[in-house]
Amino acid sequence: MKKNIHPDYDYVVFRDGSCGKTFRIRSTCKPTDTIVWEDGKTYPLMNLDVSSASHPAYTDEQRKVSNEGRVARFKQRFGNRGLKKD
């Protein structure tokens, strides 16, 4: 195997910004922030917007979406184009 062609593969802490859950896994990403983990060691920190801890597909929670705004926006864009008057 060739030397120096593979990226570094080390522990990184990922933090979900929406729920605050953190988890430590191995990764090749190189974040600039650091955090002290539960074992007392310092690890690179990667902030996430969504993870399995907060995504509705994994948590079985659905967001409530207001359809009123969507209907009003649709009527504003398309008006009564498709309606036939007899």
PDB file of C-alpha atoms in Angstrom:
ATOM      1  CA  MET A   1       0.000   0.000   0.000  1.00  0.00           C
ATOM      2  CA  LYS A   2       1.250   3.503  -0.826  1.00  0.00           C
ATOM      3  CA  LYS A   3       2.349   5.734   2.014  1.00  0.00           C
ATOM      4  CA  ASN A   4       0.873   9.190   2.760  1.00  0.00           C
ATOM      5  CA  ILE A   5      -2.141   8.960   0.425  1.00  0.00           C
ATOM      6  CA  HIS A   6      -4.829   8.230   3.021  1.00  0.00           C
ATOM      7  CA  PRO A   7      -6.382  10.962   5.195  1.00  0.00           C
ATOM      8  CA  ASP A   8      -5.972  10.894   8.966  1.00  0.00           C
ATOM      9  CA  TYR A   9      -8.732   8.863  10.633  1.00  0.00           C
ATOM     10  CA  ASP A  10      -9.152   9.859  14.269  1.00  0.00           C
ATOM     11  CA  TYR A  11     -11.809  10.578  16.902  1.00  0.00           C
ATOM     12  CA  VAL A  12     -14.042  13.626  16.387  1.00  0.00           C
ATOM     13  CA  VAL A  13     -16.929  14.829  18.584  1.00  0.00           C
ATOM     14  CA  PHE A  14     -20.099  15.771  16.716  1.00  0.00           C
ATOM     15  CA  ARG A  15     -22.621  18.088  18.409  1.00  0.00           C
ATOM     16  CA  ASP A  16     -26.208  18.495  17.196  1.00  0.00           C
ATOM     17  CA  GLY A  17     -27.026  22.200  17.495  1.00  0.00           C
ATOM     18  CA  SER A  18     -30.794  21.707  17.560  1.00  0.00           C
ATOM     19  CA  CYS A  19     -30.932  19.369  20.571  1.00  0.00           C
ATOM     20  CA  GLY A  20     -27.447  19.618  22.112  1.00  0.00           C
ATOM     21  CA  LYS A  21     -26.638  15.894  21.923  1.00  0.00           C
ATOM     22  CA  THR A  22     -22.978  15.035  21.399  1.00  0.00           C
ATOM     23  CA  PHE A  23     -21.357  11.821  20.209  1.00  0.00           C
ATOM     24  CA  ARG A  24     -17.783  10.750  19.508  1.00  0.00           C
ATOM     25  CA  ILE A  25     -16.887   8.708  16.456  1.00  0.00           C
ATOM     26  CA  ARG A  26     -13.921   8.322  14.165  1.00  0.00           C
ATOM     27  CA  SER A  27     -13.864  10.503  11.090  1.00  0.00           C
ATOM     28  CA  THR A  28     -11.569  12.064   8.489  1.00  0.00           C
ATOM     29  CA  CYS A  29     -13.048  15.583   8.836  1.00  0.00           C
ATOM     30  CA  LYS A  30     -10.807  18.291  10.297  1.00  0.00           C
ATOM     31  CA  PRO A  31     -12.854  20.800  12.336  1.00  0.00           C
ATOM     32  CA  THR A  32     -11.121  23.783  13.944  1.00  0.00           C
ATOM     33  CA  ASP A  33     -13.082  23.869  17.240  1.00  0.00           C
ATOM     34  CA  THR A  34     -12.204  21.598  20.166  1.00  0.00           C
ATOM     35  CA  ILE A  35     -14.084  20.220  23.171  1.00  0.00           C
ATOM     36  CA  VAL A  36     -13.137  18.309  26.318  1.00  0.00           C
ATOM     37  CA  TRP A  37     -14.950  14.956  26.198  1.00  0.00           C
ATOM     38  CA  GLU A  38     -16.262  12.871  29.112  1.00  0.00           C
ATOM     39  CA  ASP A  39     -12.969  10.986  29.382  1.00  0.00           C
ATOM     40  CA  GLY A  40     -11.057  14.249  30.003  1.00  0.00           C
ATOM     41  CA  LYS A  41      -9.304  14.314  26.624  1.00  0.00           C
ATOM     42  CA  THR A  42      -9.630  17.134  24.090  1.00  0.00           C
ATOM     43  CA  TYR A  43     -11.114  16.256  20.693  1.00  0.00           C
ATOM     44  CA  PRO A  44     -11.961  18.256  17.563  1.00  0.00           C
ATOM     45  CA  LEU A  45     -15.599  19.437  17.547  1.00  0.00           C
ATOM     46  CA  MET A  46     -17.872  19.388  14.493  1.00  0.00           C
ATOM     47  CA  ASN A  47     -21.192  21.231  14.883  1.00  0.00           C
ATOM     48  CA  LEU A  48     -24.178  19.786  13.017  1.00  0.00           C
ATOM     49  CA  ASP A  49     -27.563  21.260  12.160  1.00  0.00           C
ATOM     50  CA  VAL A  50     -29.362  17.904  12.139  1.00  0.00           C
ATOM     51  CA  SER A  51     -28.342  14.448  13.322  1.00  0.00           C
ATOM     52  CA  SER A  52     -30.094  11.184  14.093  1.00  0.00           C
ATOM     53  CA  ALA A  53     -30.933  12.606  17.530  1.00  0.00           C
ATOM     54  CA  SER A  54     -33.096  15.390  16.082  1.00  0.00           C
ATOM     55  CA  HIS A  55     -34.191  14.277  12.594  1.00  0.00           C
ATOM     56  CA  PRO A  56     -37.921  13.435  12.407  1.00  0.00           C
ATOM     57  CA  ALA A  57     -37.261  10.237  10.447  1.00  0.00           C
ATOM     58  CA  TYR A  58     -35.296   8.825  13.388  1.00  0.00           C
ATOM     59  CA  THR A  59     -37.257  10.354  16.273  1.00  0.00           C
ATOM     60  CA  ASP A  60     -40.771   9.549  14.910  1.00  0.00           C
ATOM     61  CA  GLU A  61     -41.838  13.148  15.507  1.00  0.00           C
ATOM     62  CA  GLN A  62     -43.473  15.135  12.766  1.00  0.00           C
ATOM     63  CA  ARG A  63     -43.243  18.884  12.446  1.00  0.00           C
ATOM     64  CA  LYS A  64     -46.538  20.684  12.281  1.00  0.00           C
ATOM     65  CA  VAL A  65     -46.697  22.585   9.035  1.00  0.00           C
ATOM     66  CA  SER A  66     -49.258  25.287   8.475  1.00  0.00           C
ATOM     67  CA  ASN A  67     -50.980  24.640   5.170  1.00  0.00           C
ATOM     68  CA  GLU A  68     -52.776  27.980   5.251  1.00  0.00           C
ATOM     69  CA  GLY A  69     -49.696  29.860   4.109  1.00  0.00           C
ATOM     70  CA  ARG A  70     -49.032  27.366   1.354  1.00  0.00           C
ATOM     71  CA  VAL A  71     -52.580  27.581   0.006  1.00  0.00           C
ATOM     72  CA  ALA A  72     -52.519  31.390   0.055  1.00  0.00           C
ATOM     73  CA  ARG A  73     -49.159  31.433  -1.732  1.00  0.00           C
ATOM     74  CA  PHE A  74     -50.465  28.981  -4.354  1.00  0.00           C
ATOM     75  CA  LYS A  75     -53.572  31.113  -4.975  1.00  0.00           C
ATOM     76  CA  GLN A  76     -51.434  34.231  -5.240  1.00  0.00           C
ATOM     77  CA  ARG A  77     -49.126  32.636  -7.808  1.00  0.00           C
ATOM     78  CA  PHE A  78     -51.688  30.854  -9.948  1.00  0.00           C
ATOM     79  CA  GLY A  79     -54.975  32.586  -9.144  1.00  0.00           C
ATOM     80  CA  ASN A  80     -57.968  31.079 -10.931  1.00  0.00           C
ATOM     81  CA  ARG A  81     -56.205  29.916 -14.092  1.00  0.00           C
ATOM     82  CA  GLY A  82     -57.456  26.342 -14.013  1.00  0.00           C
ATOM     83  CA  LEU A  83     -61.091  27.057 -13.109  1.00  0.00           C
ATOM     84  CA  LYS A  84     -63.637  26.708 -15.896  1.00  0.00           C
ATOM     85  CA  LYS A  85     -66.771  28.774 -15.696  1.00  0.00           C
ATOM     86  CA  ASP A  86     -69.966  27.380 -17.234  1.00  0.00           C
TER      87      ASP A  86
END
